[in-house]
Short mmCIF file of C-alpha atoms in Angstrom, two decimals:
data_model
loop_
_atom_site.label_atom_id
_atom_site.label_comp_id
_atom_site.label_asym_id
_atom_site.label_seq_id
_atom_site.Cartn_x
_atom_site.Cartn_y
_atom_site.Cartn_z
CA MET A 28 48.57 -3.54 28.37
CA TRP A 29 47.63 -1.26 25.42
CA GLN A 30 49.61 1.84 24.62
CA SER A 31 48.11 5.35 24.68
CA PRO A 32 45.85 5.69 21.62
CA PRO A 33 46.66 8.12 18.84
CA ALA A 34 44.53 11.01 17.88
CA LEU A 35 41.90 10.71 15.14
CA HIS A 36 43.42 10.63 11.69
CA PRO A 37 42.43 13.00 8.93
CA PHE A 38 39.44 12.03 6.75
CA ALA A 39 40.76 9.22 4.49
CA PHE A 40 39.49 5.87 3.40
CA THR A 41 41.40 2.64 3.73
CA ARG A 42 41.59 0.55 0.55
CA ARG A 43 41.79 -2.74 2.37
CA PHE A 44 38.92 -5.18 2.01
CA ARG A 45 37.28 -5.82 5.36
CA ALA A 46 34.96 -8.57 6.55
CA TRP A 47 32.18 -6.11 7.18
CA HIS A 48 32.29 -5.10 3.47
CA LEU A 49 31.23 -8.67 2.57
CA VAL A 50 28.53 -8.75 5.20
CA LEU A 51 27.08 -5.38 4.18
CA GLY A 52 27.30 -6.38 0.49
CA ALA A 53 25.44 -9.64 1.25
CA LEU A 54 22.76 -7.73 3.13
CA PHE A 55 22.42 -5.26 0.23
CA VAL A 56 21.97 -8.07 -2.28
CA TYR A 57 19.38 -9.79 -0.09
CA THR A 58 17.50 -6.48 0.36
CA VAL A 59 17.50 -5.86 -3.42
CA VAL A 60 16.11 -9.34 -3.99
CA CYS A 61 13.35 -8.81 -1.36
CA VAL A 62 12.43 -5.34 -2.55
CA TRP A 63 12.40 -6.49 -6.24
CA SER A 64 9.97 -9.20 -5.18
CA ALA A 65 7.94 -6.63 -3.30
CA PHE A 66 7.89 -4.48 -6.44
CA ARG A 67 6.54 -7.42 -8.47
CA GLY A 68 4.27 -8.43 -5.58
CA GLY A 69 2.24 -5.24 -5.75
CA VAL A 70 3.51 -3.53 -2.59
CA PHE A 71 4.20 -0.16 -4.37
CA ALA A 72 1.68 2.06 -6.06
CA PHE A 73 1.16 5.49 -7.65
CA HIS A 74 1.67 7.09 -4.26
CA ASP A 75 4.48 7.52 -4.38
CA LEU A 76 6.61 5.32 -6.62
CA ALA A 77 4.93 6.06 -9.97
CA LEU A 78 4.43 9.71 -9.04
CA LEU A 79 8.17 10.06 -8.22
CA ASN A 80 9.20 8.27 -11.42
CA ASP A 81 7.24 10.91 -13.35
CA LEU A 82 9.70 13.51 -12.07
CA PHE A 83 12.52 11.79 -13.92
CA SER A 84 10.75 10.22 -16.90
CA ASN A 85 9.19 13.53 -17.85
CA ALA A 86 12.64 15.16 -17.69
CA VAL A 87 14.31 12.49 -19.82
CA HIS A 88 11.61 11.89 -22.37
CA ARG A 89 9.59 15.12 -22.49
CA GLY A 90 11.94 17.88 -21.20
CA ARG A 91 9.65 18.63 -18.22
CA PRO A 92 11.55 17.80 -15.00
CA PHE A 93 9.54 17.38 -11.81
CA TRP A 94 6.22 17.20 -13.78
CA VAL A 95 3.59 14.79 -12.47
CA THR A 96 1.54 13.67 -15.46
CA ASP A 97 -1.66 12.43 -13.87
CA GLY A 98 -1.78 15.29 -11.38
CA GLY A 99 -0.82 17.98 -13.86
CA PHE A 100 1.44 19.86 -11.51
CA ASN A 101 5.15 20.53 -10.86
CA HIS A 102 6.36 18.57 -7.83
CA LEU A 103 8.67 21.41 -6.81
CA THR A 104 5.56 23.17 -5.57
CA VAL A 105 5.06 20.35 -3.08
CA HIS A 106 8.66 19.67 -2.09
CA PHE A 107 11.57 21.82 -3.22
CA THR A 108 13.95 19.08 -4.26
CA PRO A 109 16.51 20.42 -6.78
CA THR A 110 19.15 17.86 -5.79
CA LEU A 111 17.00 15.10 -7.34
CA LEU A 112 17.71 16.58 -10.76
CA LEU A 113 21.23 15.10 -10.50
CA LEU A 114 19.62 11.59 -10.73
CA THR A 115 17.95 12.29 -14.04
CA PRO A 116 20.74 11.04 -16.34
CA LEU A 117 20.61 7.66 -14.61
CA PHE A 118 17.13 7.13 -15.92
CA LEU A 119 18.57 6.67 -19.35
CA LEU A 120 19.88 3.35 -18.12
CA SER A 121 16.51 1.63 -17.77
CA ASP A 122 12.85 2.43 -18.28
CA SER A 123 11.77 0.26 -15.31
CA GLN A 124 10.28 2.13 -12.36
CA PHE A 125 12.30 -0.23 -10.11
CA LEU A 126 15.43 1.79 -11.02
CA PHE A 127 14.35 4.57 -8.60
CA ILE A 128 14.03 1.99 -5.82
CA LEU A 129 17.46 0.53 -6.62
CA LEU A 130 19.08 3.93 -6.48
CA GLY A 131 17.47 4.53 -3.12
CA LEU A 132 18.82 1.19 -1.81
CA VAL A 133 22.32 2.16 -2.98
CA ALA A 134 22.00 5.48 -1.03
CA LEU A 135 20.64 3.68 2.06
CA TYR A 136 23.44 1.18 2.21
CA ALA A 137 26.03 3.82 1.47
CA ALA A 138 24.77 5.74 4.50
CA VAL A 139 25.05 2.57 6.65
CA ALA A 140 28.55 1.98 5.26
CA LEU A 141 29.66 5.47 6.26
CA GLN A 142 28.46 4.91 9.82
CA VAL A 143 30.21 1.50 10.03
CA TRP A 144 33.37 3.04 8.56
CA PHE A 145 33.27 5.75 11.21
CA PHE A 146 32.85 3.10 13.91
CA GLU A 147 35.76 1.07 12.52
CA ARG A 148 38.09 4.09 12.45
CA MET A 149 37.18 5.08 15.97
CA VAL A 150 37.77 1.56 17.35
CA GLU A 151 41.10 1.16 15.50
CA GLU A 152 42.57 4.60 16.14
CA LYS A 153 41.58 4.70 19.73
CA GLU A 154 42.54 1.02 20.24
CA LEU A 155 39.30 0.32 22.01
CA LEU A 156 39.49 -3.46 21.58
CA PRO A 157 42.28 -5.99 21.12
CA ALA A 158 43.44 -5.99 17.48
CA ALA A 159 42.15 -9.49 16.77
CA TRP A 160 38.61 -8.57 17.77
CA ARG A 161 38.27 -5.28 15.92
CA PRO A 162 37.26 -6.72 12.47
CA TRP A 163 34.57 -8.80 14.13
CA ALA A 164 33.34 -5.83 16.13
CA SER A 165 32.86 -3.98 12.82
CA VAL A 166 30.97 -7.01 11.45
CA ALA A 167 28.75 -6.98 14.53
CA PHE A 168 28.14 -3.23 14.21
CA THR A 169 27.24 -3.72 10.56
CA LEU A 170 24.56 -6.28 11.47
CA TYR A 171 23.40 -4.20 14.39
CA LEU A 172 22.89 -1.16 12.20
CA ALA A 173 21.82 -2.55 8.86
CA LEU A 174 19.20 -4.87 10.43
CA ASN A 175 17.60 -2.12 12.48
CA PRO A 176 13.82 -2.44 11.72
CA PHE A 177 13.65 1.24 10.75
CA VAL A 178 16.51 0.90 8.27
CA LYS A 179 14.61 -1.95 6.65
CA THR A 180 11.44 0.09 6.68
CA VAL A 181 13.15 2.87 4.77
CA ALA A 182 14.38 0.23 2.27
CA LEU A 183 10.75 -0.64 1.55
CA SER A 184 9.60 3.00 1.36
CA ALA A 185 10.73 3.69 -2.19
CA HIS A 186 10.99 7.39 -1.43
CA PHE A 187 13.55 10.10 -2.03
CA GLU A 188 14.25 11.01 1.65
CA VAL A 189 16.79 8.23 1.64
CA PHE A 190 19.02 10.56 -0.43
CA PHE A 191 18.80 13.11 2.46
CA GLN A 192 19.74 10.29 4.84
CA LEU A 193 22.91 9.63 2.82
CA GLY A 194 23.78 13.33 2.53
CA SER A 195 23.16 14.04 6.17
CA THR A 196 25.16 10.99 7.29
CA ALA A 197 28.04 12.08 5.07
CA VAL A 198 28.04 15.57 6.59
CA LEU A 199 28.09 14.20 10.18
CA VAL A 200 30.87 11.73 9.47
CA MET A 201 32.94 14.31 7.62
CA LEU A 202 32.60 16.72 10.49
CA LEU A 203 33.75 14.01 12.91
CA ARG A 204 36.64 12.93 10.67
CA GLY A 205 37.99 16.42 10.07
CA ALA A 206 37.13 16.87 6.36
CA ARG A 207 37.57 20.37 5.03
CA MET A 208 34.60 22.71 4.92
CA ARG A 209 34.95 23.11 1.17
CA TRP A 210 33.70 19.51 0.94
CA ILE A 211 31.24 19.65 3.87
CA VAL A 212 29.30 22.71 2.75
CA PRO A 213 28.45 21.43 -0.75
CA THR A 214 27.53 18.04 0.69
CA ALA A 215 25.22 19.75 3.17
CA LEU A 216 23.62 21.79 0.42
CA LEU A 217 22.99 18.67 -1.65
CA ALA A 218 21.39 17.02 1.35
CA LEU A 219 19.23 20.09 2.08
CA GLY A 220 18.28 20.15 -1.65
CA VAL A 221 16.45 16.81 -1.11
CA ARG A 222 14.01 18.22 1.44
CA PRO A 223 14.14 21.76 2.91
CA ASP A 224 12.63 20.57 6.23
CA GLY A 225 15.62 18.26 6.52
CA GLY A 226 17.45 21.39 7.56
CA LEU A 227 15.76 21.21 10.94
CA PHE A 228 17.11 17.72 11.51
CA LEU A 229 20.59 18.36 10.15
CA ALA A 230 20.93 21.53 12.24
CA PHE A 231 20.23 19.71 15.48
CA GLN A 232 22.24 16.62 14.59
CA SER A 233 25.28 18.68 13.58
CA ALA A 234 25.15 20.64 16.90
CA ALA A 235 24.71 17.33 18.78
CA LEU A 236 28.17 16.22 17.65
CA LEU A 237 29.63 18.63 20.24
CA LEU A 238 27.93 16.54 22.94
CA LEU A 239 29.34 13.18 21.88
CA PRO A 240 31.83 11.49 24.18
CA ALA A 241 35.37 12.68 23.53
CA VAL A 242 36.36 9.25 22.19
CA ALA A 243 34.15 9.74 19.16
CA ARG A 244 34.88 13.33 18.11
CA PRO A 245 37.70 15.76 17.54
CA PRO A 246 38.46 18.29 20.28
CA ARG A 247 35.64 20.82 20.71
CA ALA A 248 38.11 23.63 19.86
CA VAL A 249 38.35 22.07 16.38
CA LEU A 250 34.72 20.93 15.95
CA THR A 251 32.58 23.70 17.46
CA ARG A 252 32.95 26.36 14.76
CA ARG A 253 32.49 23.79 12.00
CA ALA A 254 29.51 21.99 13.45
CA LEU A 255 27.68 25.20 14.42
CA GLY A 256 28.44 26.59 10.95
CA VAL A 257 26.60 23.60 9.38
CA SER A 258 23.75 24.17 11.83
CA ALA A 259 23.48 27.82 10.82
CA LEU A 260 23.57 26.83 7.15
CA ALA A 261 20.81 24.30 7.63
CA PHE A 262 18.57 26.75 9.50
CA GLY A 263 19.27 29.46 6.92
CA TYR A 264 18.40 27.19 4.03
CA LEU A 265 15.17 26.18 5.72
CA ALA A 266 14.17 29.75 6.43
CA LEU A 267 15.00 30.82 2.85
CA CYS A 268 12.82 28.06 1.41
CA VAL A 269 9.90 28.65 3.71
CA ALA A 270 9.93 32.43 3.44
CA VAL A 271 10.99 32.96 -0.18
CA VAL A 272 11.34 29.94 -2.47
CA LEU A 273 8.17 27.96 -1.76
CA PRO A 274 5.87 31.01 -1.82
CA ALA A 275 7.49 32.06 -5.12
CA LEU A 276 6.79 28.64 -6.56
CA GLY A 277 3.12 28.88 -5.52
CA THR A 278 3.26 26.26 -2.79
CA PRO A 279 -0.11 26.47 -0.86
CA SER A 280 0.24 27.71 2.68
CA GLY A 281 -1.03 25.62 5.52
CA THR A 282 0.04 23.33 8.30
CA ARG A 283 -1.39 20.11 6.87
CA PHE A 284 -0.59 17.34 9.39
CA TRP A 285 -0.30 19.85 12.24
CA SER A 286 -3.59 21.71 11.63
CA HIS A 287 -4.90 20.45 14.92
CA TYR A 288 -2.36 22.81 16.57
CA GLY A 289 -3.22 25.78 14.36
CA SER A 290 -3.73 27.03 10.83
CA THR A 291 -0.36 28.88 10.67
CA TRP A 292 3.09 27.83 11.83
CA GLY A 293 3.02 30.66 14.36
CA GLN A 294 -0.20 29.31 15.84
CA VAL A 295 1.34 25.80 15.95
CA ALA A 296 4.34 27.08 17.85
CA PHE A 297 2.14 29.19 20.19
CA THR A 298 -0.18 26.26 20.93
CA ALA A 299 2.71 23.89 21.57
CA LEU A 300 4.52 26.29 23.90
CA GLY A 301 1.31 27.19 25.68
CA ASP A 302 0.22 23.60 26.22
CA PRO A 303 3.33 21.47 26.87
CA GLY A 304 1.23 18.73 28.38
CA ARG A 305 -0.42 18.15 24.99
CA VAL A 306 2.98 17.90 23.35
CA VAL A 307 4.19 15.49 26.00
CA HIS A 308 1.11 13.39 25.43
CA ASP A 309 1.57 13.32 21.66
CA VAL A 310 5.23 12.41 22.04
CA SER A 311 4.60 9.70 24.62
CA THR A 312 1.99 8.00 22.39
CA SER A 313 4.18 8.25 19.25
CA GLY A 314 6.82 5.97 17.81
CA LEU A 315 9.61 7.57 19.87
CA VAL A 316 10.18 4.67 22.27
CA VAL A 317 9.95 2.05 19.58
CA PHE A 318 12.46 3.99 17.50
CA GLN A 319 14.94 4.39 20.41
CA ARG A 320 14.45 0.71 21.35
CA SER A 321 15.33 -0.35 17.85
CA PHE A 322 19.02 0.52 18.75
CA TRP A 323 18.73 -1.53 21.96
CA TRP A 324 19.48 1.67 23.86
CA MET A 325 23.19 1.73 22.93
CA GLN A 326 22.76 5.34 21.78
CA LEU A 327 21.72 6.37 25.32
CA LEU A 328 25.39 5.93 26.37
CA SER A 329 25.70 9.28 24.49
CA PRO A 330 22.67 10.77 26.34
CA ALA A 331 23.06 14.48 25.57
CA ALA A 332 23.79 13.98 21.88
CA THR A 333 20.91 11.51 21.51
CA LEU A 334 18.50 13.95 23.15
CA VAL A 335 19.55 16.87 20.89
CA SER A 336 19.52 14.67 17.76
CA THR A 337 15.97 13.48 18.58
CA ILE A 338 14.46 16.87 19.38
CA PRO A 339 13.47 17.65 15.75
CA GLY A 340 11.61 14.36 15.73
CA THR A 341 9.04 16.06 17.97
CA PHE A 342 7.83 17.72 14.77
CA PHE A 343 6.77 14.34 13.51
CA PHE A 344 5.55 13.03 16.86
CA MET A 345 3.06 15.93 17.06
CA ALA A 346 1.53 15.21 13.66
CA ASP A 347 -1.97 13.77 13.28
CA ALA A 348 -0.89 11.31 10.52
CA PRO A 349 -0.03 7.84 11.90
CA ASP A 350 2.76 7.31 9.42
CA LYS A 351 4.58 10.40 10.71
CA ARG A 352 3.83 9.96 14.38
CA LEU A 353 4.97 6.26 14.29
CA LEU A 354 7.91 6.83 11.85
CA TRP A 355 6.50 4.49 9.22
CA PHE A 356 7.73 4.41 5.63
CA TYR A 357 10.50 6.93 4.98
CA ASN A 358 10.05 9.18 8.01
CA SER A 359 12.79 7.68 10.18
CA ALA A 360 15.33 8.56 7.42
CA PHE A 361 15.52 12.07 8.92
CA LEU A 362 16.61 10.72 12.37
CA LEU A 363 18.71 7.68 11.47
CA PRO A 364 21.91 9.63 10.67
CA GLY A 365 22.17 11.17 14.11
CA LEU A 366 21.13 8.10 16.07
CA GLY A 367 23.55 5.86 14.16
CA VAL A 368 26.44 8.14 15.10
CA CYS A 369 25.25 8.31 18.71
CA ALA A 370 25.13 4.48 18.90
CA ALA A 371 28.66 4.20 17.55
CA ALA A 372 29.83 6.86 20.02
CA GLY A 373 28.02 5.10 22.88
CA PHE A 374 29.89 1.93 22.17
CA GLY A 375 33.10 3.88 22.00
CA TRP A 376 32.46 5.41 25.45
CA LEU A 377 31.65 2.02 26.93
CA ALA A 378 34.77 0.40 25.46
CA GLU A 379 36.96 3.28 26.70
CA VAL A 380 35.50 3.02 30.23
CA TRP A 381 36.10 -0.73 30.19
CA LYS A 382 39.72 -0.11 29.07
CA GLY A 383 40.18 2.05 32.15
CA VAL A 384 38.81 -0.64 34.41
CA LEU A 385 41.24 -3.12 32.89
CA ALA A 386 44.13 -0.70 33.22
CA ARG A 387 43.46 -0.43 36.93
CA GLY A 388 43.56 -4.18 37.29
CA ARG A 389 40.04 -4.49 38.70
CA VAL A 390 39.04 -7.23 36.29
CA PRO A 391 41.02 -10.09 34.67
CA ALA A 392 42.82 -9.36 31.38
CA TRP A 393 40.70 -11.93 29.57
CA THR A 394 37.65 -9.73 29.98
CA ALA A 395 39.02 -7.21 27.49
CA THR A 396 36.59 -8.53 24.95
CA VAL A 397 33.51 -7.86 27.03
CA PRO A 398 32.41 -4.76 24.99
CA ALA A 399 32.82 -6.69 21.77
CA LEU A 400 30.76 -9.60 23.14
CA LEU A 401 28.05 -7.20 24.19
CA LEU A 402 27.91 -5.73 20.67
CA ALA A 403 27.76 -9.32 19.30
CA VAL A 404 24.72 -9.99 21.50
CA LEU A 405 23.04 -6.84 20.15
CA ALA A 406 23.83 -7.96 16.60
CA ILE A 407 22.33 -11.40 17.33
CA LEU A 408 19.17 -9.69 18.63
CA GLN A 409 18.89 -7.78 15.37
CA VAL A 410 19.48 -10.97 13.35
CA ALA A 411 16.70 -12.63 15.37
CA ARG A 412 14.24 -10.13 13.85
CA PHE A 413 15.86 -10.32 10.45
CA ASP A 414 12.78 -9.42 8.39
CA ARG A 415 10.99 -7.11 10.85
CA THR A 416 9.91 -3.66 9.64
CA ILE A 417 7.74 -0.93 11.11
CA GLY A 418 4.38 -0.39 9.45
CA SER A 419 5.46 -2.20 6.28
CA PRO A 420 5.42 -5.81 5.01
CA PRO A 421 8.27 -8.05 6.41
CA LEU A 422 11.44 -7.80 4.38
CA ARG A 423 11.31 -11.24 2.78
CA PRO A 424 10.72 -12.47 -0.78
CA MET A 425 7.11 -12.58 -1.89
CA PRO A 426 5.27 -14.05 -4.89
CA PRO A 427 4.69 -11.87 -7.97
CA VAL A 428 1.29 -10.58 -9.02
CA ASP A 429 2.32 -8.74 -12.14
CA GLY A 430 2.33 -11.59 -14.68
CA ASP A 431 -1.08 -10.96 -16.27
CA PHE A 432 -0.50 -7.22 -16.50
CA ARG A 433 2.96 -7.51 -18.07
CA GLN A 434 1.72 -10.04 -20.61
CA ALA A 435 -1.19 -7.76 -21.58
CA PHE A 436 1.06 -4.77 -21.75
CA ALA A 437 3.60 -6.58 -23.99
CA ARG A 438 0.88 -7.99 -26.25
CA GLN A 439 -1.46 -5.05 -26.53
CA VAL A 440 0.63 -1.91 -25.96
CA GLN A 441 4.28 -2.42 -26.70
CA THR A 442 3.54 -3.79 -30.15
CA CYS A 443 2.35 -0.34 -31.22
CA ALA A 444 5.04 2.34 -31.16
CA SER A 445 2.52 5.22 -31.50
CA TRP A 446 0.66 4.35 -28.29
CA ARG A 447 2.51 6.25 -25.61
CA ALA A 448 -0.27 7.14 -23.12
CA VAL A 449 -1.59 4.48 -20.83
CA ALA A 450 -4.11 4.43 -18.04
CA THR A 451 -4.45 1.77 -15.41
CA ASP A 452 -5.21 1.32 -11.69
CA PHE A 453 -3.44 2.71 -8.64
CA ARG A 454 -1.13 -0.28 -8.15
CA SER A 455 -0.56 -1.63 -11.67
CA ILE A 456 0.64 1.79 -12.79
CA VAL A 457 4.11 1.02 -11.38
CA PHE A 458 4.54 -1.66 -14.02
CA VAL A 459 4.11 0.79 -16.88
CA PRO A 460 7.64 1.71 -18.25
CA ASN A 461 8.96 5.22 -17.83
CA GLY A 462 8.80 6.01 -21.57
CA TYR A 463 5.02 6.21 -21.39
CA ASP A 464 2.64 8.91 -20.19
CA ARG A 465 0.88 7.31 -17.23
CA PHE A 466 -2.60 8.09 -15.98
CA LEU A 467 -4.79 6.60 -13.27
CA LEU A 468 -8.22 5.28 -14.26
CA HIS A 469 -10.07 8.33 -13.03
CA HIS A 470 -8.34 10.12 -15.94
CA TYR A 471 -8.68 7.26 -18.43
CA GLU A 472 -10.03 9.67 -21.14
CA ARG A 473 -6.53 11.19 -21.44
CA ALA A 474 -4.99 7.90 -22.47
CA GLN A 475 -4.71 6.07 -25.78
CA VAL A 476 -4.90 2.63 -24.09
CA VAL A 477 -6.70 1.64 -20.91
CA LEU A 478 -5.81 -1.53 -19.04
CA VAL A 479 -8.15 -2.85 -16.35
CA PRO A 480 -6.59 -5.70 -14.33
CA PRO A 481 -8.69 -8.53 -12.80
CA ARG A 482 -8.25 -6.90 -9.35
CA VAL A 483 -8.04 -3.14 -9.18
CA ASP A 484 -7.25 -0.77 -6.32
CA THR A 485 -10.32 1.49 -5.95
CA LEU A 486 -8.26 4.48 -4.91
CA LEU A 487 -8.55 7.16 -7.62
CA LEU A 488 -10.47 4.63 -9.73
CA GLY A 489 -13.14 7.11 -10.80
CA ALA A 490 -15.92 4.56 -10.17
CA GLU A 491 -17.35 2.69 -7.27
CA SER A 492 -16.09 -0.65 -8.49
CA ARG A 493 -14.25 -2.42 -11.35
CA GLU A 494 -17.63 -3.43 -12.79
CA ALA A 495 -18.86 0.14 -12.73
CA LEU A 496 -15.71 1.33 -14.48
CA LEU A 497 -16.05 -1.34 -17.18
CA ASP A 498 -19.64 -0.25 -17.75
CA THR A 499 -18.38 3.36 -18.15
CA LEU A 500 -15.71 2.32 -20.62
CA GLN A 501 -18.03 0.14 -22.65
CA GLY A 502 -20.41 3.02 -22.89
CA ASP A 503 -17.77 5.58 -23.93
CA SER A 504 -17.95 5.96 -27.69
CA ARG A 505 -14.37 7.16 -27.90
CA PHE A 506 -13.04 3.71 -26.86
CA GLU A 507 -13.48 0.15 -28.08
CA GLU A 508 -12.44 -3.04 -26.27
CA VAL A 509 -9.79 -5.35 -27.66
CA ALA A 510 -11.26 -8.74 -28.52
CA ASP A 511 -10.11 -11.61 -26.39
CA PRO A 512 -7.65 -9.56 -24.30
CA GLY A 513 -7.17 -12.19 -21.52
CA PRO A 514 -7.51 -11.52 -17.77
CA VAL A 515 -6.68 -7.83 -18.24
CA ARG A 516 -9.42 -5.90 -20.06
CA VAL A 517 -7.96 -3.56 -22.71
CA PHE A 518 -9.64 -0.57 -24.29
CA VAL A 519 -8.15 1.54 -27.13
CA ARG A 520 -9.13 4.97 -28.32
CA LYS A 521 -10.76 4.78 -31.75
CA ASP A 522 -8.88 7.89 -32.94
CA ALA A 523 -5.48 6.28 -32.16
CA ARG A 524 -3.51 6.16 -35.33
CA GLY A 525 -0.70 3.98 -36.49
CA CYS A 526 -1.87 0.61 -35.14
CA GLY A 527 -4.91 -1.49 -35.48
CA SER A 528 -7.14 -1.83 -32.52
#
């Protein structure tokens, strides 16, 4: 029979290589391959990959951080994201827009690794399973968590909220592992600096740690002050941004996706409180159940913590935009940190209860592995839907569609060092390197070179069709078409100097 388990150790990483490291690394490599093929396959577009790359390319090449070239505005007036400035030096490594996606994947898998590490430490220090089964339980939990459809959806989102997911996960794990506040507070501020509204989620998820089963957390006497301190910090940061920072930056007021509840946030709150049935209806028809089911309900073994961690999601579930209500794209990144911890804690509670049943001799000793076998079944269920995502293409390799555009760009644009402003369509713009000023075709007159692919996305095209746009370009006396350009039609400004047209 097992001895009494020791208390949780201070926050410290083990340097030993574990089997789950290999599994998570293999999943990371596979995801990078799939997302690279999605990048070349035309999945991404100006909204929001090219737009977000502008924030960094304009900082590196033009000294204008957060500037969106085609829109002509500072992105800080849309989302106050000062933490992203720390990524800027990395954009000296490559001019490919895929670099931003790769950095996001590193952050995503680092967040998953932190949650698996927390699970591993809990299982080992509390001796929840026989020693021989613990490494394989960590492998199973890795598959269970990393293959969650919402995690894979975030991987395909190519958005910056994944950096909030990493920061928020780090804060929760550090609180549970007894890290000092001098490390927790800066980490929390960095997470909040990715999205101010993330403060709502971090505040609830930090407080929810107090409701986790005792097996997964330090004593409340140790945790309460620290967790509630982070909650207060998160709420304070959110209030400061909403009341002071965003108005000072000139951010337009309004409730956007919640305008059906009211034109001001006070009206939204009043309407929601005065008509709870409407809120219940919106939540019941949202992606809440699908999101909870993606964890195979393991998190509900920590019911109070799961409830509190999910409460801020109501903000999304009330929205009139399907991507927010159903947690498509990056939106689940706000909730995944809390639910991942709750799932780990739920398993810890189950394993501890089963240990007690074994200790009382109510079941045979050979059943000690039952919790691990259950986790293995859940991992197999996740593997069975290996490529499933929510509202995005399946996470599997896909054929490229960028060949013609890349050839035209290399032949007609890169050969001229003085041509640095390029216009193209909504999807092909992601293939234009970061060293260039990028415009969509509705602003083609601002560019030196215009590339019109065989198939164009009509969004922000500036014309009803490709043919109508070509007619406009051919009739514009400021441009002339390159002879024999190939499948991609190329137009060059006549006043462009330094290269022949």
